mmCIF file of C-alpha atoms in Angstrom:
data_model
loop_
_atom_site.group_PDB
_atom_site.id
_atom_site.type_symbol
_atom_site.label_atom_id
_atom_site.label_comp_id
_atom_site.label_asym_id
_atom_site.label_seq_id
_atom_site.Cartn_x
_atom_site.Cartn_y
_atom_site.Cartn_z
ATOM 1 C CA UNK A 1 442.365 126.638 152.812
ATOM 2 C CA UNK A 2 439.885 124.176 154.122
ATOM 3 C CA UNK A 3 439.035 120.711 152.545
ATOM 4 C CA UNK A 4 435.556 121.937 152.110
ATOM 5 C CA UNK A 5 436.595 124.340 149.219
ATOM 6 C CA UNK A 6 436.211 121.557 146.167
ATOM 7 C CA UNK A 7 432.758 121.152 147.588
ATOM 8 C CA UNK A 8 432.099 124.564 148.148
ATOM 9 C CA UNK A 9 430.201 125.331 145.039
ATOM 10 C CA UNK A 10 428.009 122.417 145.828
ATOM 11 C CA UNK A 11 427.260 123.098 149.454
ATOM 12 C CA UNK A 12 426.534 126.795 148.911
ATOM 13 C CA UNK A 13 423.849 126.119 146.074
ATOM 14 C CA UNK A 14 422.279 123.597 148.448
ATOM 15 C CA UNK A 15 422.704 126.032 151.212
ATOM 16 C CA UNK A 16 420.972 128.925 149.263
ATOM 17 C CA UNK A 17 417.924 125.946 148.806
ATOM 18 C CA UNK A 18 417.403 125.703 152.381
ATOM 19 C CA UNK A 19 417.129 129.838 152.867
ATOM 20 C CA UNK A 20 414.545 129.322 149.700
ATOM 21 C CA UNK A 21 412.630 126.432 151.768
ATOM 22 C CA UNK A 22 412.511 128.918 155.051
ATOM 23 C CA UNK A 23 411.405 131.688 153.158
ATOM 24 C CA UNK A 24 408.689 129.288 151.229
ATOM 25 C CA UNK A 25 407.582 128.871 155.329
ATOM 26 C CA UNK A 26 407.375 132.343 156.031
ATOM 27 C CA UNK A 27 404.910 133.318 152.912
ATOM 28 C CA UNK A 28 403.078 130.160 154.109
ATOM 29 C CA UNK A 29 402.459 131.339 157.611
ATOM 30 C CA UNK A 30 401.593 134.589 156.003
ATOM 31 C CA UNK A 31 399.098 133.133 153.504
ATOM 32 C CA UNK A 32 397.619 131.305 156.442
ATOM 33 C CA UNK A 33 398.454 127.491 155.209
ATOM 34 C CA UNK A 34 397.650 124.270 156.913
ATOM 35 C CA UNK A 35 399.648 124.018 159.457
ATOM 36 C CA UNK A 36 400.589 120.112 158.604
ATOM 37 C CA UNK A 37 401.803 121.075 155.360
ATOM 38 C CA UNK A 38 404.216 123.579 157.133
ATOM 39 C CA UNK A 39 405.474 120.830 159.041
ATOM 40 C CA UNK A 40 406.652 118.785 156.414
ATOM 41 C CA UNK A 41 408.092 121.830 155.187
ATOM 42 C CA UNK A 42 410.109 122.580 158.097
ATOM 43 C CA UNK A 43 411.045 118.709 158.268
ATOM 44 C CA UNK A 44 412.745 118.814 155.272
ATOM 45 C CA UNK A 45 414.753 121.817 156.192
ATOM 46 C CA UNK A 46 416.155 119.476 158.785
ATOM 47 C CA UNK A 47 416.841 116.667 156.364
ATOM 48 C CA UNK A 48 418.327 119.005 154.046
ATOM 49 C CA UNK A 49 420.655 120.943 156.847
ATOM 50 C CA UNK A 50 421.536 117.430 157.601
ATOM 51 C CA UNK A 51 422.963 116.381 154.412
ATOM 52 C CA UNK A 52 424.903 119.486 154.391
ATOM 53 C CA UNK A 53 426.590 118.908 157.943
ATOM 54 C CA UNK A 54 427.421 114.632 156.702
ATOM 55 C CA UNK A 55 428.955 116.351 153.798
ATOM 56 C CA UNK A 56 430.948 118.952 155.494
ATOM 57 C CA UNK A 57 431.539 116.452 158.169
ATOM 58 C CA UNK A 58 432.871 114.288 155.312
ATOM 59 C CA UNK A 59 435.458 116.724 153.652
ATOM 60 C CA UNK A 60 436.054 117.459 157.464
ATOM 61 C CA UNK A 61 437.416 113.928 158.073
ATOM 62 C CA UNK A 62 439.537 113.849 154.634
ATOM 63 C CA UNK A 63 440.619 117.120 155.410
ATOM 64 C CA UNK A 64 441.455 118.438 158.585
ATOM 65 C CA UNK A 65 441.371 114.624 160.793
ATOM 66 C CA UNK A 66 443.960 112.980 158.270
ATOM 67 C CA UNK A 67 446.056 116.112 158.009
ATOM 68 C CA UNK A 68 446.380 115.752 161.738
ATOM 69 C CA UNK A 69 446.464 111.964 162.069
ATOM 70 C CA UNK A 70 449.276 112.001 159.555
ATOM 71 C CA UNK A 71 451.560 114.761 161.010
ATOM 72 C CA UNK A 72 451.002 113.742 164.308
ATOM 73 C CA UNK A 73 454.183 112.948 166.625
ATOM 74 C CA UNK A 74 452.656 110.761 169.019
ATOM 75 C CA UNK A 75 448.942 109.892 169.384
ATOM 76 C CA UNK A 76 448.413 112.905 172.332
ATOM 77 C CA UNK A 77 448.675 115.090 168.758
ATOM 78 C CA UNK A 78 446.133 113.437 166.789
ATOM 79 C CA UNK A 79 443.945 112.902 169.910
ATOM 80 C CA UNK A 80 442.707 116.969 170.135
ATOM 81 C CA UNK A 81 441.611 116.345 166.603
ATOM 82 C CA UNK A 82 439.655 112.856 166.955
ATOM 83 C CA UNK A 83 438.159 114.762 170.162
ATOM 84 C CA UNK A 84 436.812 117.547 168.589
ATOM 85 C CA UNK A 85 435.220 115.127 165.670
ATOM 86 C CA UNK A 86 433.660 113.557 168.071
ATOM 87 C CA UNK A 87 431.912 115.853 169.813
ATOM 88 C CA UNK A 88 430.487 117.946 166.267
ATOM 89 C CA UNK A 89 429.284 114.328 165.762
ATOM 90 C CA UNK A 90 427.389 114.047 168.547
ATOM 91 C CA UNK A 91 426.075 117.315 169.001
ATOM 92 C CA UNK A 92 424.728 116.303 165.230
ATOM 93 C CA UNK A 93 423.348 112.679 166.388
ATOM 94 C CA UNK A 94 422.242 113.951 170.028
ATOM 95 C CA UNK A 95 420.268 117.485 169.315
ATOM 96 C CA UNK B 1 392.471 130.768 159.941
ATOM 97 C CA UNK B 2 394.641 128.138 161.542
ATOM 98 C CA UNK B 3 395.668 128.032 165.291
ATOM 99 C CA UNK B 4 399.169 129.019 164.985
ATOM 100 C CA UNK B 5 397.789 132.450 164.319
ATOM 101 C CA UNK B 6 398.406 133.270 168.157
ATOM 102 C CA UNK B 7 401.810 132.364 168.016
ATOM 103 C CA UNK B 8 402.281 133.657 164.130
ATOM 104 C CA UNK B 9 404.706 136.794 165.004
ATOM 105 C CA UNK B 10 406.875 134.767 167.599
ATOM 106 C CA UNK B 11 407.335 132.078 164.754
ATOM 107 C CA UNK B 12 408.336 134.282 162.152
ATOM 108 C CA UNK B 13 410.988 136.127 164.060
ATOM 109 C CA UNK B 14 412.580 132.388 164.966
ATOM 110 C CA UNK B 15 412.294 131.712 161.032
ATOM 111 C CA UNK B 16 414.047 134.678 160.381
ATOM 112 C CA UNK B 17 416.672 134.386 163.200
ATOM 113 C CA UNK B 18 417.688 130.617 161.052
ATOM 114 C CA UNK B 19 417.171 132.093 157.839
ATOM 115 C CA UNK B 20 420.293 134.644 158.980
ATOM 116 C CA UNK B 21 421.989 131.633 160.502
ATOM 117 C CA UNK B 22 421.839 130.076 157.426
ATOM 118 C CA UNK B 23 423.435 132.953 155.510
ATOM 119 C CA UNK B 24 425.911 133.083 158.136
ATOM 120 C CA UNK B 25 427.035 129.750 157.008
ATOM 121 C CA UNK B 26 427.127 130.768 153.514
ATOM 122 C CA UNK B 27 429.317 133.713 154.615
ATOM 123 C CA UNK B 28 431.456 131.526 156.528
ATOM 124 C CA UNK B 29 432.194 129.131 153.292
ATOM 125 C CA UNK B 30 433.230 132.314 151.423
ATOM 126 C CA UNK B 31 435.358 133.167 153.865
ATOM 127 C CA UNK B 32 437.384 129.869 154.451
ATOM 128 C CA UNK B 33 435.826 129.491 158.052
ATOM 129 C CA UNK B 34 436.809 126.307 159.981
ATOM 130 C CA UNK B 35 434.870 123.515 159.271
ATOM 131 C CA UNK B 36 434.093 122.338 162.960
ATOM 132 C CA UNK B 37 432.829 125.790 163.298
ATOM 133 C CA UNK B 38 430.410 125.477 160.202
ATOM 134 C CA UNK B 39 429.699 122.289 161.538
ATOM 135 C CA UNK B 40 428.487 124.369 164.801
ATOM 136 C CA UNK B 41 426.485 126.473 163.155
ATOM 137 C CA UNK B 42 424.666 123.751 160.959
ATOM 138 C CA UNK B 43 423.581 121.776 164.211
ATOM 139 C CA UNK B 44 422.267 124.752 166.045
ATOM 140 C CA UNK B 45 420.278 126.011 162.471
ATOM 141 C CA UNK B 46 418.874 121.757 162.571
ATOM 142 C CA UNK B 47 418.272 122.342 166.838
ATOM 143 C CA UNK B 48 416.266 125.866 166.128
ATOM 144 C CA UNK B 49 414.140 124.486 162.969
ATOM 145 C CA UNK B 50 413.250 121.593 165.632
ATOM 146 C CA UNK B 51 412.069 123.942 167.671
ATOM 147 C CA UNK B 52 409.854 125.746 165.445
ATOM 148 C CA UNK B 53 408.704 122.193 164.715
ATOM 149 C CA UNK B 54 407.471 121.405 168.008
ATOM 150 C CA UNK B 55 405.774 124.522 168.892
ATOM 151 C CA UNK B 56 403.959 124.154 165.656
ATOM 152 C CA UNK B 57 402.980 120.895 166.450
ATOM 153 C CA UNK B 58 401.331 122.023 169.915
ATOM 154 C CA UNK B 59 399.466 124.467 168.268
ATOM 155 C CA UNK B 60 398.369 121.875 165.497
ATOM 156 C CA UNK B 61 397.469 119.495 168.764
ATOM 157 C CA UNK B 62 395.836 122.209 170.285
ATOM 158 C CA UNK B 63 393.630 123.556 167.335
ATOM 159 C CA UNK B 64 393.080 121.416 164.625
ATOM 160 C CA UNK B 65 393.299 118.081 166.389
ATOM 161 C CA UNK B 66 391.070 118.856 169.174
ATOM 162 C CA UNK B 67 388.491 119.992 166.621
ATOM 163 C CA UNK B 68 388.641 117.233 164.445
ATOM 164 C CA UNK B 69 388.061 115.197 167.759
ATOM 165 C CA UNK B 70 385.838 117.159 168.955
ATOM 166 C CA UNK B 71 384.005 117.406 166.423
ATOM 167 C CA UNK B 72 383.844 113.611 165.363
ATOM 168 C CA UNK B 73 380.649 111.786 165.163
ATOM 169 C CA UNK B 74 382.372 108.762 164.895
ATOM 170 C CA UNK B 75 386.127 107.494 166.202
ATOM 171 C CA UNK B 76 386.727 107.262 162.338
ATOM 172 C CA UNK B 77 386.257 110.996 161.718
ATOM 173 C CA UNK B 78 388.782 112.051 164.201
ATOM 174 C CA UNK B 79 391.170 109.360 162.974
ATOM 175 C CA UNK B 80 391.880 110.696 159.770
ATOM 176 C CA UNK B 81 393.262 113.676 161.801
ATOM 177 C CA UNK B 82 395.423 111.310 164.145
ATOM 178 C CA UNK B 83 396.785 109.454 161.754
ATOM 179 C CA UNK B 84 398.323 112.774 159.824
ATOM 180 C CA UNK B 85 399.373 114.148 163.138
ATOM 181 C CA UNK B 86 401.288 110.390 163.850
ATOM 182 C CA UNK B 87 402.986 110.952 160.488
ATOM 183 C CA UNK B 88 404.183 114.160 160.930
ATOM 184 C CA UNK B 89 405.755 113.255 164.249
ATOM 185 C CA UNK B 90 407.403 110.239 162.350
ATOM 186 C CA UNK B 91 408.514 112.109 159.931
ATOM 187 C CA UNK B 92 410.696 114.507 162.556
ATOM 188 C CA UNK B 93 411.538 111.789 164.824
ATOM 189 C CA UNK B 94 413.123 109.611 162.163
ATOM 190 C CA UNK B 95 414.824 111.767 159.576
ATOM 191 C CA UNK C 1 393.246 99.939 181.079
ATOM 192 C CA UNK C 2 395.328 101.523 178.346
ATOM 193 C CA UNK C 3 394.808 101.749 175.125
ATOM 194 C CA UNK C 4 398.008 99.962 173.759
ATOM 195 C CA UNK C 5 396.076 96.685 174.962
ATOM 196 C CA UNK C 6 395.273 96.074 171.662
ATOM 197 C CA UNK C 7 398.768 96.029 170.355
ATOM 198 C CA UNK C 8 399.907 94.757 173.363
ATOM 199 C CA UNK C 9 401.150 91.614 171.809
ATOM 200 C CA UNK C 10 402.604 93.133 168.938
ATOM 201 C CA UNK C 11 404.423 95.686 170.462
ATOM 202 C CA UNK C 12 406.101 92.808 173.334
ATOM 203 C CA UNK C 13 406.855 90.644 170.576
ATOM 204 C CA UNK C 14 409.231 93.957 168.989
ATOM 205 C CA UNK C 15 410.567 94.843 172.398
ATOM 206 C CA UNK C 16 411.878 90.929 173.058
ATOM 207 C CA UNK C 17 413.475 91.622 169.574
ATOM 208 C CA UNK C 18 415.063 94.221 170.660
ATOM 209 C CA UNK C 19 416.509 92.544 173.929
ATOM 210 C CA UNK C 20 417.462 89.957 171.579
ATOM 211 C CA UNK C 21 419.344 92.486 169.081
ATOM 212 C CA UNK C 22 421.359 94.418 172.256
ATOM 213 C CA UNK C 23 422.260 90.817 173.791
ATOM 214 C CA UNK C 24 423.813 90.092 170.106
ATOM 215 C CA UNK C 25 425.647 93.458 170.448
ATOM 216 C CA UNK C 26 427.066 92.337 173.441
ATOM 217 C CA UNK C 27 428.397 88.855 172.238
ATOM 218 C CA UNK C 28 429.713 90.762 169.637
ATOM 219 C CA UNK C 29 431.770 92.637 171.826
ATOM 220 C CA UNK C 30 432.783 89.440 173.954
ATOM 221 C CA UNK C 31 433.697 88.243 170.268
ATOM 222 C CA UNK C 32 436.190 91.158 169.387
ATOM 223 C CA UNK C 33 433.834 91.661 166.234
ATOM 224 C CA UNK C 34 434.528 94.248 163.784
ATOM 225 C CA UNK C 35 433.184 98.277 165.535
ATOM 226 C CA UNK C 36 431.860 99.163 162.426
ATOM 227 C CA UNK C 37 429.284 96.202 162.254
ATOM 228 C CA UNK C 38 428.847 96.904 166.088
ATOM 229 C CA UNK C 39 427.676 100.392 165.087
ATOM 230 C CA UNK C 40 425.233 98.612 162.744
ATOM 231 C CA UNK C 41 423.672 97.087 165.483
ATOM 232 C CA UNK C 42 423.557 99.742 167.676
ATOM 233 C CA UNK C 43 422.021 102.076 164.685
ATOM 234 C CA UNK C 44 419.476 99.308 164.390
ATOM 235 C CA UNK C 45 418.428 99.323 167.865
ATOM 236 C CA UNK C 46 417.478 103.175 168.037
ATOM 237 C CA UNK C 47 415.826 102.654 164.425
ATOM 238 C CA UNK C 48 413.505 99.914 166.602
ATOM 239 C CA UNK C 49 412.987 101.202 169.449
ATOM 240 C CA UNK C 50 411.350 105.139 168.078
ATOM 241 C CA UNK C 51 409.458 102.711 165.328
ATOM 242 C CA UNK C 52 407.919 101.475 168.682
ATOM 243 C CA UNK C 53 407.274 104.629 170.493
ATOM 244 C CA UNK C 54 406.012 106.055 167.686
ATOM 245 C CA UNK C 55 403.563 102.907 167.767
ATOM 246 C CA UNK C 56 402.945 103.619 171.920
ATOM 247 C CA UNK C 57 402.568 107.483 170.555
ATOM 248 C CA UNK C 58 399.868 106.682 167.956
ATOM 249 C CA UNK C 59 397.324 104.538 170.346
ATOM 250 C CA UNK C 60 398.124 107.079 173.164
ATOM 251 C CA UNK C 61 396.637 109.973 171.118
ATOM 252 C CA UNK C 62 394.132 107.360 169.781
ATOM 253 C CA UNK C 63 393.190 106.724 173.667
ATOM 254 C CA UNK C 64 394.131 108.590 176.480
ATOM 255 C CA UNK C 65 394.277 112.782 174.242
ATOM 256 C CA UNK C 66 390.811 111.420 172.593
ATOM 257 C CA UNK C 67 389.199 110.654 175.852
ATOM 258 C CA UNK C 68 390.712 113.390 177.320
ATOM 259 C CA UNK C 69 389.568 116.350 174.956
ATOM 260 C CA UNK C 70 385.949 114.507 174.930
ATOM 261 C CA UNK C 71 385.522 114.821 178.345
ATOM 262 C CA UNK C 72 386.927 118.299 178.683
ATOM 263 C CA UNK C 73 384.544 120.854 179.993
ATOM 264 C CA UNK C 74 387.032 123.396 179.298
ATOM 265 C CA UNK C 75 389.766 123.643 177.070
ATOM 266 C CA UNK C 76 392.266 124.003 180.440
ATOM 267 C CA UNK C 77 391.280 120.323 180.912
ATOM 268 C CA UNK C 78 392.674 118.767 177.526
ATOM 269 C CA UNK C 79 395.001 121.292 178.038
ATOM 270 C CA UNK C 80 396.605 119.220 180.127
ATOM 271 C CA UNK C 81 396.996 115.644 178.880
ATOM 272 C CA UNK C 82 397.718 117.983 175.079
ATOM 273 C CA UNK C 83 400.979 119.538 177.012
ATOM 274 C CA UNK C 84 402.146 116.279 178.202
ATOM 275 C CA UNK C 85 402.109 114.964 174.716
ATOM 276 C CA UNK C 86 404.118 117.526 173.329
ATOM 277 C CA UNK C 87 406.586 116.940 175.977
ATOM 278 C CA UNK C 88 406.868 113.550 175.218
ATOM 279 C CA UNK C 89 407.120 114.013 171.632
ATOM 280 C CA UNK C 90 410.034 116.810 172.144
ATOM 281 C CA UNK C 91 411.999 114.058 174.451
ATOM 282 C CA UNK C 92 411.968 111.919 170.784
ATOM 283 C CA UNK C 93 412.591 114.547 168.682
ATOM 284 C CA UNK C 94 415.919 115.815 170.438
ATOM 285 C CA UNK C 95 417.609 113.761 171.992
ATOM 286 C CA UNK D 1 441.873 92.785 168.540
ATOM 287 C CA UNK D 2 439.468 95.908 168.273
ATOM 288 C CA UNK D 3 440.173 99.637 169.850
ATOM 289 C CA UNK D 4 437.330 99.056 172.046
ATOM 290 C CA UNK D 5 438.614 96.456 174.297
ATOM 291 C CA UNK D 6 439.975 99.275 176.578
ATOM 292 C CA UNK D 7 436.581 100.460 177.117
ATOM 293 C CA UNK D 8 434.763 96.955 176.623
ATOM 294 C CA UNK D 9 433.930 96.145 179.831
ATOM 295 C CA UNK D 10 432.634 100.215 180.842
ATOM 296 C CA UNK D 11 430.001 99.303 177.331
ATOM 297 C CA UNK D 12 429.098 95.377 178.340
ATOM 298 C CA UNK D 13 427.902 97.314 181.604
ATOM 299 C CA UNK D 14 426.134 100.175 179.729
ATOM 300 C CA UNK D 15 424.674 97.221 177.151
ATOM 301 C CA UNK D 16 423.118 95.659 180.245
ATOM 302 C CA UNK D 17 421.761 98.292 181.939
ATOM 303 C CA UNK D 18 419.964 98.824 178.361
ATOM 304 C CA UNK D 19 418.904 95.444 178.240
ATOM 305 C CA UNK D 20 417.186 96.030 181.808
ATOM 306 C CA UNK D 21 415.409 99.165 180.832
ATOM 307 C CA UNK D 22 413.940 97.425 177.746
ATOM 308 C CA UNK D 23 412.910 94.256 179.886
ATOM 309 C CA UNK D 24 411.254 97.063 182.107
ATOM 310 C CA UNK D 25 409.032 98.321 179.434
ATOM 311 C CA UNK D 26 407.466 94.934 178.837
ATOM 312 C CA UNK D 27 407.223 94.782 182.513
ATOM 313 C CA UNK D 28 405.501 98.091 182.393
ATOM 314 C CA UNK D 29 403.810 96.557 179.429
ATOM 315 C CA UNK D 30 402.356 93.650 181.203
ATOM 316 C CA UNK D 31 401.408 95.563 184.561
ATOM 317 C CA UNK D 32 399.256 98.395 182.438
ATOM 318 C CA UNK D 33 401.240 101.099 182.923
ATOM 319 C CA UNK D 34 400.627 104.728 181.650
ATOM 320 C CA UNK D 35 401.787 105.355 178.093
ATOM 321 C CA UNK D 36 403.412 108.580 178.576
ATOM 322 C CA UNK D 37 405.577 106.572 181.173
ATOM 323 C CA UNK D 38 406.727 103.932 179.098
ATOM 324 C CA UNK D 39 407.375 106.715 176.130
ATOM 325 C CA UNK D 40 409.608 107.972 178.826
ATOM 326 C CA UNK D 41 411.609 104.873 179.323
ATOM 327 C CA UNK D 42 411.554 104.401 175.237
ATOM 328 C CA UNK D 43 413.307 107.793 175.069
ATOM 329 C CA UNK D 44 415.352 107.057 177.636
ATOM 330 C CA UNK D 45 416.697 103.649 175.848
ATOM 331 C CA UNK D 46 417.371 105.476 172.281
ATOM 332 C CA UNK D 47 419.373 107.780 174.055
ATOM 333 C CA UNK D 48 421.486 105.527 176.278
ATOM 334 C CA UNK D 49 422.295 103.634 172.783
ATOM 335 C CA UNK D 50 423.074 106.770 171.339
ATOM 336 C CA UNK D 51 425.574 107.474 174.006
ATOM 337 C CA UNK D 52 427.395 103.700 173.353
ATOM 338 C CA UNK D 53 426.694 104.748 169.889
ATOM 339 C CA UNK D 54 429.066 107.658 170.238
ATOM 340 C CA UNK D 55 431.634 105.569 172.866
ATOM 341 C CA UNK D 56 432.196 102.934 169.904
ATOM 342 C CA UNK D 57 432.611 105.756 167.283
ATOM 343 C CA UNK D 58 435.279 107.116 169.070
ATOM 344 C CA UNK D 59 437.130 104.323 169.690
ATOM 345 C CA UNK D 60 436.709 103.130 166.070
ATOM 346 C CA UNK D 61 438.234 106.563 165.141
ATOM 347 C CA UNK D 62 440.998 106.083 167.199
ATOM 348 C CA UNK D 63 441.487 103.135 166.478
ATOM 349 C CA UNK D 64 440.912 101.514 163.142
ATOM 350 C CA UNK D 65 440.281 105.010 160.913
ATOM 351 C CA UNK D 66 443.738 106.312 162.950
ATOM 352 C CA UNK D 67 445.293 102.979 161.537
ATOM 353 C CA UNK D 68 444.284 103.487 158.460
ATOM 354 C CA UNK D 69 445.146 106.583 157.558
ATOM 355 C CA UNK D 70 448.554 105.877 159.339
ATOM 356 C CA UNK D 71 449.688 103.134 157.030
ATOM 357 C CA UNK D 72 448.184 104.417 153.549
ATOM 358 C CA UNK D 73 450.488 105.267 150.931
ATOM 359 C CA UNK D 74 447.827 106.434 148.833
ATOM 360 C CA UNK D 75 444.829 108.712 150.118
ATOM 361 C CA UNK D 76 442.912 106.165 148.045
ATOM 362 C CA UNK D 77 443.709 103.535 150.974
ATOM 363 C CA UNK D 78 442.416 105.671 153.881
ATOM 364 C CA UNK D 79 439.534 106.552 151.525
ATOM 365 C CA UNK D 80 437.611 103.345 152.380
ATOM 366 C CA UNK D 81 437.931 103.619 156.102
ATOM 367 C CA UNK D 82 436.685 107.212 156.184
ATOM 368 C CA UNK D 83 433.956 106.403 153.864
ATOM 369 C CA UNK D 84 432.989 103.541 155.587
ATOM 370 C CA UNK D 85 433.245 106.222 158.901
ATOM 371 C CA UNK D 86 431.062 108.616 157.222
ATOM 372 C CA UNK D 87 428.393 106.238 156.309
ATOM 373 C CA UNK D 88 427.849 105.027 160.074
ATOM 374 C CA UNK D 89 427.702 108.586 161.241
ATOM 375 C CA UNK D 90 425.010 109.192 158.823
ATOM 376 C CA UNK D 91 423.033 106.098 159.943
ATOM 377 C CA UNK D 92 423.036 107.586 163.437
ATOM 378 C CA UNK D 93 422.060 111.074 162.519
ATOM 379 C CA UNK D 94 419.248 109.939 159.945
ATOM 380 C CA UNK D 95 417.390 106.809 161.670
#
């Protein structure tokens, strides 16, 4: 089981939110809306996705990162772990 | 009508494509999917709602700007115009 | 000349701030200071630096995609200077 | 002494390179350059602090959040460190 799952609940009702927010853009290109309102639309679909990912990145570290750090034998264990954070990170900071 | 009409199809299919991306995720939750995974998924759902962003901006640019400038009897009419389209930028350039 | 000349001033006087703020970063490191305040820093200086391309953005539309769609004879000539500003825009938007 | 001293010299020389770009733009500034070109160079200094950004996170993860987790007897004693981790991630993706 992943760390994620005592947040679960949480993420997937902010999750479903986000679909709701994408469909509210697809009835507004349909009903021909202004085009800057759309945008701030879709802008907060990227804040919100965001918040997600710093959560899940969150339970992530608790989770998955200490679990490793912990059991680790020598640092080359940990290390494939700390790598792999690093990299989600920046493809989040870096898009 | 608004000047993304042109372009209205092509943006709807990409709105649909990360509205199933999204349920993916949710999917992926209920299913106990790696986090770093989810993680993926989240940053490429926050890349492809960029992406919709910008091509709705150049169509914004393209129509409605250029008209209000256009337009504009005075640099204050079209300035109105710039200033929302310098907003909206901010607003996707510093989430 | 270009139309930032008004904010010229302004907009040297945040850039010099800047230098200042990535030369601190740098004692810091001589300093063995603590990463986490480091990262701060470092946070601070890409918060600065888009608040002043997004200043260079607004007096570039203001000036140069004005001028250009007023002198257009066609819409292939704004076309132009309008593509170029949604390039630049994209570079901010994802990095 | 910090986890980045292994990699502090490779960042003094990425800090200064920086440092040059930025005292560029005001050079670029001061000779009237085109905007578009010095939006370049702006996009091209977020992103190089970005990059040290990311070096210094993973150091700090190696180092100091490793640590941390290492020697806790409780999970409430790591729990600062990775909160404290979180919240500089998050300043990075959400300028």
């Amino acid at each position: 089981m992943y760390p994620y799952a005592e947040q679960k609940d949480q993420i997937q009702v902010r999750l479903r939110r986000i679909e709701g927010q994408l469909r509210g853009v697809q009835r507004m290109l349909d009903e021909d809306k202004y085009c800057v309102d759309i945008l701030t639309q879709l802008s907060s679909v990227v804040a919100a996705t965001q918040k997600v990912g710093i959560m899940m990145l969150e339970s992530h570290i608790n989770g998955c990162v200490t679990q490793a750090i912990k059991s680790a034998e020598s640092s080359d264990d940990s290390q494939v772990a700390i790598q792999e954070l690093v990299e989600v990170v920046e493809r989040f900071v870096r898009r």
